[in-house]
Short mmCIF file of C-alpha atoms in Angstrom, two decimals:
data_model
loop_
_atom_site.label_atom_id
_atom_site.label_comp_id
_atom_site.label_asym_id
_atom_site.label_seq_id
_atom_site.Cartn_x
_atom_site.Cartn_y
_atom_site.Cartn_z
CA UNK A 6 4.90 -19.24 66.29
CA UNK A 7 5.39 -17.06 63.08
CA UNK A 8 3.29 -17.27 60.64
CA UNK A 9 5.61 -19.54 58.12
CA UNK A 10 6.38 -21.38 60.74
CA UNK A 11 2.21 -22.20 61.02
CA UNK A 12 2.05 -22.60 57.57
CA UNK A 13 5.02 -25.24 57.84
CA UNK A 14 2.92 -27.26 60.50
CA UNK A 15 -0.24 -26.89 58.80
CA UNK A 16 1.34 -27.72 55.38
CA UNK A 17 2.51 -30.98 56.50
CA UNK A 18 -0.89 -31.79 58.55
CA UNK A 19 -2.90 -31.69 55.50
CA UNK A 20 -0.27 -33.72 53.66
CA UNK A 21 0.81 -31.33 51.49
CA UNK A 22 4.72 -30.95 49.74
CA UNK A 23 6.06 -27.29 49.19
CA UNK A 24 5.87 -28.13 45.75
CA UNK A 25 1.75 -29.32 45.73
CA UNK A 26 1.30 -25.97 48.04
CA UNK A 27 2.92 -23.71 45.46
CA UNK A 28 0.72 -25.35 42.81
CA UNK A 29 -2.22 -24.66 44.54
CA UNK A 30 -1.51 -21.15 45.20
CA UNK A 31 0.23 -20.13 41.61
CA UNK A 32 3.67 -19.60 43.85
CA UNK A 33 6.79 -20.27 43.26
CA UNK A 34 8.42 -23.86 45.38
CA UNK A 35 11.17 -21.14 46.53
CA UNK A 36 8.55 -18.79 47.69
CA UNK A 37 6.99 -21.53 49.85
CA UNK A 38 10.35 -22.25 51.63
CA UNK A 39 11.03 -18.64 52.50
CA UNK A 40 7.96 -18.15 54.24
CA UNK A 41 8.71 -21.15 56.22
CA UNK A 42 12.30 -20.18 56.76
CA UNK A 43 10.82 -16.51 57.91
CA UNK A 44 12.51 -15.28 54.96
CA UNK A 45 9.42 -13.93 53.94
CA UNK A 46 5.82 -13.72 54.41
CA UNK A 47 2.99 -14.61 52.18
CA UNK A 48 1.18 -11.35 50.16
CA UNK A 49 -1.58 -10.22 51.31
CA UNK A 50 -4.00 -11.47 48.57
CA UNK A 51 -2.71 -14.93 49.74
CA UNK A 52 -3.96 -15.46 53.50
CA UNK A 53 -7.72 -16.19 52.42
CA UNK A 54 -6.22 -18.33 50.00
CA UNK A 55 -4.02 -19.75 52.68
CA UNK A 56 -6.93 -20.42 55.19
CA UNK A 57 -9.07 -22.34 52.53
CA UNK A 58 -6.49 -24.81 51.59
CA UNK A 59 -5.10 -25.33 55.00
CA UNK A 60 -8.68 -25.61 56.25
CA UNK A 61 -8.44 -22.91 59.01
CA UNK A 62 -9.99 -20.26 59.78
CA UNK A 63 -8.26 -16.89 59.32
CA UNK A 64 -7.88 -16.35 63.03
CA UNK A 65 -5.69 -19.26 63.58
CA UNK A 66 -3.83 -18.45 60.86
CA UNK A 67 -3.52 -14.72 61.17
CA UNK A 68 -6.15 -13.49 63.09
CA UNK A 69 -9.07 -12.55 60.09
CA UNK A 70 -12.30 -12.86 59.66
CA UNK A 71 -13.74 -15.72 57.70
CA UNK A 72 -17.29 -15.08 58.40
CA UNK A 73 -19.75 -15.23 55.12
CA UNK A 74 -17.29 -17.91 53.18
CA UNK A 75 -20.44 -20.29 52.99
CA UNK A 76 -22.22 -17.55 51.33
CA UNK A 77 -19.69 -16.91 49.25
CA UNK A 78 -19.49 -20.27 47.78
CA UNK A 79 -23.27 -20.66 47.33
CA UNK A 80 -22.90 -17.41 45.46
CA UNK A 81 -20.31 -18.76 43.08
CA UNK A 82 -22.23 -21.59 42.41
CA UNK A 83 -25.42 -20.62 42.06
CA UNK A 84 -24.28 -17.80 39.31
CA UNK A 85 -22.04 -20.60 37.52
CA UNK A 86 -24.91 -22.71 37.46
CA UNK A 87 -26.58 -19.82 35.74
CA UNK A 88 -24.34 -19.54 33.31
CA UNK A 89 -24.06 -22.80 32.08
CA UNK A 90 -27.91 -22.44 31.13
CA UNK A 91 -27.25 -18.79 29.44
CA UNK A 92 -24.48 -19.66 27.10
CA UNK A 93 -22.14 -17.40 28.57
CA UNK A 94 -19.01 -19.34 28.36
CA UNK A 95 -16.68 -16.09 29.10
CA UNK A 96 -18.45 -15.32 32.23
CA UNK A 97 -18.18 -18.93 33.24
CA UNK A 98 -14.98 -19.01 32.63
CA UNK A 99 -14.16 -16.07 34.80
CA UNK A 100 -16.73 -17.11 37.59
CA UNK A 101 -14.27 -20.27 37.67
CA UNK A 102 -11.07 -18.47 37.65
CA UNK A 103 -12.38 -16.58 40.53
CA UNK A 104 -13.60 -19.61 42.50
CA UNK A 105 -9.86 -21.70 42.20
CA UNK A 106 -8.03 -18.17 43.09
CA UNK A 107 -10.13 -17.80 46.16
CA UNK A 108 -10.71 -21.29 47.32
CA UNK A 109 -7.26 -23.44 46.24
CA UNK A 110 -7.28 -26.70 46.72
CA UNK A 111 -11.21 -27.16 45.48
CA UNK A 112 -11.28 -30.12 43.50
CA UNK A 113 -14.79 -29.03 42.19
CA UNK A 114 -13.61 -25.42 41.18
CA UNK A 115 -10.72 -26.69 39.19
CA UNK A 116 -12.60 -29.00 37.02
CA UNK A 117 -15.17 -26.09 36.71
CA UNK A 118 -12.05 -24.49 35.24
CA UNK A 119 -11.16 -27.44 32.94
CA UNK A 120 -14.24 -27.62 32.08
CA UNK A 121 -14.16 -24.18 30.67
CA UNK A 122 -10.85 -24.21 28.98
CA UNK A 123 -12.06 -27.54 27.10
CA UNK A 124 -14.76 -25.38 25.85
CA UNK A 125 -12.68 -22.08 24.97
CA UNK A 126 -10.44 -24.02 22.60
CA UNK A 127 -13.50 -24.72 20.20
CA UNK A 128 -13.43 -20.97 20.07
CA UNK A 129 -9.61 -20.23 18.58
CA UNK A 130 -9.10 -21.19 15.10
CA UNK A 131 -5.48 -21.53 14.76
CA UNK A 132 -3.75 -24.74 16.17
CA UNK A 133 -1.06 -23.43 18.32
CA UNK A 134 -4.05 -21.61 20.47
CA UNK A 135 -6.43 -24.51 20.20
CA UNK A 136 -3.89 -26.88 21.64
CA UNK A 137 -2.64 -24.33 24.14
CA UNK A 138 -6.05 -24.53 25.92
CA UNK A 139 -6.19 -28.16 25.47
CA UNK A 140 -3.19 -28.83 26.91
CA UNK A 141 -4.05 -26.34 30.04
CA UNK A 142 -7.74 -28.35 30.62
CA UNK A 143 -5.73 -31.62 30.14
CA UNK A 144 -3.18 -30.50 32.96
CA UNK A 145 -5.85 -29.45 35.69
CA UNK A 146 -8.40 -32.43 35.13
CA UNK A 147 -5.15 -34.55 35.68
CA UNK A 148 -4.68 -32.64 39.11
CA UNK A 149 -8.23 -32.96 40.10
CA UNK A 150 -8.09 -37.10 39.15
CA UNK A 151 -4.99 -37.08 41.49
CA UNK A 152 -6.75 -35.28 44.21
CA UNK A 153 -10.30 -36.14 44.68
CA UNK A 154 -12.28 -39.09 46.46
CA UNK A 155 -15.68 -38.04 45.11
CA UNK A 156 -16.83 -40.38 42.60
CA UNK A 157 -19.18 -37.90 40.27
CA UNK A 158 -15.93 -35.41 40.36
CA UNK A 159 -13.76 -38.23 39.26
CA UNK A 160 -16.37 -39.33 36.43
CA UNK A 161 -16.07 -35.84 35.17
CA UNK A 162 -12.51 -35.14 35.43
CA UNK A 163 -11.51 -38.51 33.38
CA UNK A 164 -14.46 -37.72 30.65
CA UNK A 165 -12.81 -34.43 30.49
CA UNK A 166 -8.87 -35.63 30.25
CA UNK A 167 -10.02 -37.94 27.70
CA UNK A 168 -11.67 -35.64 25.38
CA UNK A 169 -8.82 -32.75 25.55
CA UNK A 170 -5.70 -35.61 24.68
CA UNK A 171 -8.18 -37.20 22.10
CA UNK A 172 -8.44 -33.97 20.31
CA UNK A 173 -4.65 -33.82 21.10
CA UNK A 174 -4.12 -36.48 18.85
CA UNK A 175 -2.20 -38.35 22.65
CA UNK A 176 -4.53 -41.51 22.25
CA UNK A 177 -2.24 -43.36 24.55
CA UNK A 178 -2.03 -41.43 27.17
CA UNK A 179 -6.26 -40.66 26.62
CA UNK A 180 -6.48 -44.65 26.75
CA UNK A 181 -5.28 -44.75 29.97
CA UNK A 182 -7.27 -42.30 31.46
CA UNK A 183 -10.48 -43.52 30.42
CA UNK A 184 -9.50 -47.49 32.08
CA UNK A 185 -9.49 -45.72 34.86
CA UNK A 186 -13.72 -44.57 34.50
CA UNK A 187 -15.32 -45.91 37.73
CA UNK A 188 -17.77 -48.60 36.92
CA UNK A 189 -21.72 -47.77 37.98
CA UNK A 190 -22.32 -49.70 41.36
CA UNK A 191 -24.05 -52.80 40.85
CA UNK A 192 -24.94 -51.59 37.51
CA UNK A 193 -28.36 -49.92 38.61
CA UNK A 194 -29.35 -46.28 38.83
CA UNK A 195 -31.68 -44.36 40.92
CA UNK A 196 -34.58 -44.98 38.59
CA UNK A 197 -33.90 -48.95 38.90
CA UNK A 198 -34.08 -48.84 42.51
CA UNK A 199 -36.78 -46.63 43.28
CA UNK A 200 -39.17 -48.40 40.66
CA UNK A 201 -38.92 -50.94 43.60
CA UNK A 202 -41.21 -48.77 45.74
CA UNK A 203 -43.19 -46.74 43.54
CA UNK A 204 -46.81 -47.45 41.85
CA UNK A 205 -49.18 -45.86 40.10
CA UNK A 206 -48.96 -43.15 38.04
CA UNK A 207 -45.36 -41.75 40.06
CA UNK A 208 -44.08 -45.74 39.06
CA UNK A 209 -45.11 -44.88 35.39
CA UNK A 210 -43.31 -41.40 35.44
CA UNK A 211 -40.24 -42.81 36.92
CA UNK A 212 -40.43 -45.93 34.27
CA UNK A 213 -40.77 -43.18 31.32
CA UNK A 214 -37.56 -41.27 32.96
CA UNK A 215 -36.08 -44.30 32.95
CA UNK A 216 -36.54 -44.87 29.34
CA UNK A 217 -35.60 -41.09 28.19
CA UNK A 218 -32.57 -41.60 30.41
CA UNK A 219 -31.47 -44.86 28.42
CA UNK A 220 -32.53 -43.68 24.91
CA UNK A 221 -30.33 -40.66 25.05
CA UNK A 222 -27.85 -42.59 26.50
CA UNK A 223 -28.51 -44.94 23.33
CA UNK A 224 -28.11 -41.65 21.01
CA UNK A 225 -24.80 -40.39 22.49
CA UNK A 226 -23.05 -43.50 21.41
CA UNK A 227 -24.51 -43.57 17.97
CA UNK A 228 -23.73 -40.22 17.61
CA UNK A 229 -20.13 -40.97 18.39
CA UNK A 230 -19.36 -43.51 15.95
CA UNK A 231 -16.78 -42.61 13.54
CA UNK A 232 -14.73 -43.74 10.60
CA UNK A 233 -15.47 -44.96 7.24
CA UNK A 234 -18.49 -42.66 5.78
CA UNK A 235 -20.62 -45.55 5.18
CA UNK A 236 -20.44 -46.31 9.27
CA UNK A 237 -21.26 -42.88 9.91
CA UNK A 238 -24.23 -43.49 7.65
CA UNK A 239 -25.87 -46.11 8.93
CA UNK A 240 -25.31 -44.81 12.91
CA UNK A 241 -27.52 -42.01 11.95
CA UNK A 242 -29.97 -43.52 9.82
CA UNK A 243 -30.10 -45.39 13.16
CA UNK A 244 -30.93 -42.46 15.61
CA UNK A 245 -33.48 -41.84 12.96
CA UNK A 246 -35.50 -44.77 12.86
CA UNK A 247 -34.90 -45.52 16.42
CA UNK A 248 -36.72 -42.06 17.00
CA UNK A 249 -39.62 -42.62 14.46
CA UNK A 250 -40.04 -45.73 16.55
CA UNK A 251 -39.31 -44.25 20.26
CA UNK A 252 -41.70 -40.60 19.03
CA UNK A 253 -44.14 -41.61 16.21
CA UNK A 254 -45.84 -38.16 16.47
CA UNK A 255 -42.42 -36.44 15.53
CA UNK A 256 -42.88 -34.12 18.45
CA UNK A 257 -39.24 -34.60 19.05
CA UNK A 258 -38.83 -31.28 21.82
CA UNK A 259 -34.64 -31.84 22.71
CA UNK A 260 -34.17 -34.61 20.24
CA UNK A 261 -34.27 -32.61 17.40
CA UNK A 262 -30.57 -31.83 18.62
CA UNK A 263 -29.35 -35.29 17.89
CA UNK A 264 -31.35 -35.15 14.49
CA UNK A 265 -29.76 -32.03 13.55
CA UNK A 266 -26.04 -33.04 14.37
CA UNK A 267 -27.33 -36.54 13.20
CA UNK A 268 -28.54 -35.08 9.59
CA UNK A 269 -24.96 -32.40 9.90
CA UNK A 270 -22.61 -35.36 10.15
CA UNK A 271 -25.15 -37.85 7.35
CA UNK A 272 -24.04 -34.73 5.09
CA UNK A 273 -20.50 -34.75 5.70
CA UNK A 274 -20.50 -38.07 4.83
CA UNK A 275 -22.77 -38.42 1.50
CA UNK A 276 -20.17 -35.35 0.45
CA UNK A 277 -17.22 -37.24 0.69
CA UNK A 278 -18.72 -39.83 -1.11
CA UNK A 279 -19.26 -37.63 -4.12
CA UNK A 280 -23.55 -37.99 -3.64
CA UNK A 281 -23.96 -34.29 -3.70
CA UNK A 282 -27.82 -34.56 -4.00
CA UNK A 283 -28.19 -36.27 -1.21
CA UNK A 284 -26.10 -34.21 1.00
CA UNK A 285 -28.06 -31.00 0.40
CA UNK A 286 -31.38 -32.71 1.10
CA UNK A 287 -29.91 -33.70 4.26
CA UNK A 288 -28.39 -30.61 5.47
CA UNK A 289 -32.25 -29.28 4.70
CA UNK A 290 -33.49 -31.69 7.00
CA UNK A 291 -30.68 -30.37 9.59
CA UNK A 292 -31.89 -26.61 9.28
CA UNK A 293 -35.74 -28.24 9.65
CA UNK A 294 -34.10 -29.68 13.03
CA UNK A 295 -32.53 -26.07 13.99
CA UNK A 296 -35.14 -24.66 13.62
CA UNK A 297 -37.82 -26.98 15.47
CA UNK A 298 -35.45 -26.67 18.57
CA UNK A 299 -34.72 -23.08 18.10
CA UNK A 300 -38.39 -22.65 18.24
CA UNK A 301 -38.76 -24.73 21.92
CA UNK A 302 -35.92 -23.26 23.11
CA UNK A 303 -37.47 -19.42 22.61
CA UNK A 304 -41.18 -20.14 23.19
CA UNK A 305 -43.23 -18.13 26.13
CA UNK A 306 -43.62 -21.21 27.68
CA UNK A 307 -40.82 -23.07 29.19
CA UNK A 308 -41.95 -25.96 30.59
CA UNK A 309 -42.22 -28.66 27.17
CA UNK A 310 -44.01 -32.13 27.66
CA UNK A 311 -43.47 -35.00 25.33
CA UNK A 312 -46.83 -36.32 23.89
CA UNK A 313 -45.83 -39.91 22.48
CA UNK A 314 -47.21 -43.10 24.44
CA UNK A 315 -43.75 -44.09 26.23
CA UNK A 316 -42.82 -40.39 27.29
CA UNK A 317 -45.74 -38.35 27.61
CA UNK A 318 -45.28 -37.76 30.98
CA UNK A 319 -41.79 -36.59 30.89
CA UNK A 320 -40.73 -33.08 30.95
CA UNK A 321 -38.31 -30.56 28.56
CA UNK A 322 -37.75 -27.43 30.91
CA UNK A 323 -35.75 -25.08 28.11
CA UNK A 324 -33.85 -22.95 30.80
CA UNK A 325 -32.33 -26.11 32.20
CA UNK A 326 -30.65 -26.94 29.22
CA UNK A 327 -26.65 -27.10 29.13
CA UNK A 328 -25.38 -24.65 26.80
CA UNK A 329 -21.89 -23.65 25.63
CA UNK A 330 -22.60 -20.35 23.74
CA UNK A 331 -25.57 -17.96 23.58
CA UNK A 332 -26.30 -18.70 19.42
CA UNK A 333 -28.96 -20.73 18.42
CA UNK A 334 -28.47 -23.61 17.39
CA UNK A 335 -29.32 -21.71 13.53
CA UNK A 336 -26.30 -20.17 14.06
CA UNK A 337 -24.43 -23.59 14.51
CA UNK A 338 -26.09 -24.34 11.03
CA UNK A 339 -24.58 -22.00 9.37
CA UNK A 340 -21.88 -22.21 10.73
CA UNK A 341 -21.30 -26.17 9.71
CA UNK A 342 -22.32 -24.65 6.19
CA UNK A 343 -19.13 -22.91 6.16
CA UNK A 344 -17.05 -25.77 6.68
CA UNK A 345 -14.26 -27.14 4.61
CA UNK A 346 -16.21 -30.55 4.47
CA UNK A 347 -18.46 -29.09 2.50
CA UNK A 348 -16.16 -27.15 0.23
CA UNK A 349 -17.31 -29.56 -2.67
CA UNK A 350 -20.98 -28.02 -2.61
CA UNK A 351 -19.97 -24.67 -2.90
CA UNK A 352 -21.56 -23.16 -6.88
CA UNK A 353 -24.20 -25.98 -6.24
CA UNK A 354 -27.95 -23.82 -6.29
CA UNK A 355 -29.37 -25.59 -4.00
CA UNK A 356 -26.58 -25.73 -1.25
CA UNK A 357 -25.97 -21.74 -2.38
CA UNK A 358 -29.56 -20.98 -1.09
CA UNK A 359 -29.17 -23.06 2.10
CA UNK A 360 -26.08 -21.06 3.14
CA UNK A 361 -27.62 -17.67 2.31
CA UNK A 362 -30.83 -18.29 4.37
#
């Protein structure tokens, strides 16, 4: 048997069109056909490839070696996982690329590379390379919703396809995506269940995680209200009191993020409303936020505990944290400063002295 004709057999054993096979290896459909005619063979660089997605090992296929391919992958991983803690976004991006090249067909690796390409088109400034990347993460999380089985991957991949046609201004098409979010099971969580079995002080641990768990939660979708400024207002006034309430001692450790986007977006909207005043006390409030977490985030010690009554035995471990760049979040601030929304403030003394530091 030739080696297109092996490909042919395989090919339709794992279910696969010419077409879907050409997508998953960056081939042309007519390429595809000739090796299965015996027109042609496959390039070189493609047999690992080849062996991955037809889940075979290279000697079947054409007599290689596939030995260390779990070591590989666990190598992959573990320095992607890395570098969604360091802020790297280029080098996750390439650590991605890399991954879907060598292992096509990897439902997981492709959203990695979604995943990434949502992210790089925060970085481009002009539209018609913003939307490019959009429109690129839109097109593989589709893929990867067509493809998978695995629940978590699926959760992911709609979030994802959501976002990118949200910001694509395709609400329609975004709308139908997210019907499609699978619902939690029974509507309880890990925590629920195993405060069924615990006591004690581990019971009271996993009851506080519990509680962190649904106050962020809580956060997120205050956070994302939108619309008329006065809405905006009063969501974030919200997270405020809600965390005076939740932390009385103020020792806020990874909450100070939602206070300083909180306060960011509170300014935005007192702006538009013409209360100028206002706005710069609140963006002061947002650098008093940047800098709290900056602080955490750089200290000695990594390991952060909360020290209010319903968390205090929860933990903040700083290299954990998901990051998309390697600034600080001081860097986002004045960044926001620079903003058109804020165009208004510009001569202002107060806001002048904010934005020079």
């Amino acid at each position: 048997m030739t080696i297109g004709e092996h490909i042919k057999e395989l090919r339709r054993k794992n279910d696969l069109t010419q077409e879907k096979l050409a997508d998953f290896l960056c081939v042309s459909c007519q390429a595809v056909s000739k090796w299965e005619c015996g027109v042609s063979s496959p390039d070189l660089s493609l047999i690992g490839p080849l062996t991955r997605l037809l889940h075979v090992s290279a000697d079947e296929l054409l007599g290689l070696s596939d030995s260390g391919a779990d070591e590989r992958r666990c190598g992959l991983e573990a320095a992607y996982e890395k570098s969604c803690t360091s802020g790297e976004l280029q080098e996750r991006y390439q650590l991605a690329c890399t991954a879907v090249s060598e292992y096509p067909g990897d439902m997981k690796y492709l959203c990695w590379l979604a995943d990434c390409e949502h992210f790089l088109a925060q970085e481009y400034k002009e539209d018609a390379e913003y939307r490019s990347w959009l429109e690129r993460s839109a097109r593989k999380y589709a893929t990867v919703i067509e493809s998978t089985e695995d629940k978590d991957l699926l959760r992911s991949a709609i979030a994802g396809i959501v976002m990118s046609l949200s910001l694509l201004n395709r609400q329609e098409e975004a709308l139908k995506y997210a019907a499609l979010y699978p619902e939690p099971m029974a509507g309880l969580d890990k925590r629920e269940v195993m405060n069924w079995v615990l006591s004690g002080q581990e019971k009271e641990k996993n009851q506080q995680g519990l509680i962190d768990d649904r106050l962020s939660d809580l956060l997120r979708a205050l956070s994302a209200k939108s619309g008329e400024y006065t809405g905006i207002l009063d969501s974030r006034r919200a997270i405020r009191d809600i965390l005076r309430i939740m932390i009385p001692d103020e020792n806020y450790l990874v909450y100070h993020d939602f206070l300083f986007i909180g306060r960011i977006d509170e300014a935005r909207a007192l702006t538009g409303l013409g209360r100028f005043g206002e706005a710069v006390e609140a963006l002061r409030a947002a650098r008093f936020h940047a800098e709290q977490f900056d602080r955490m985030t750089a200290a000695q010690n990594r390991i952060h505990r909360y020290t209010a009554p319903l968390l205090n035995l929860n933990e903040v471990d700083a290299d954990s944290l998901l990051r998309t760049d390697t600034g600080t979040r001081m860097d986002s601030f004045y960044s926001w400063l620079k903003c058109k929304w804020f165009e208004p403030l510009r001569g202002h003394s107060d806001f002048d002295a904010l934005a020079e530091g």
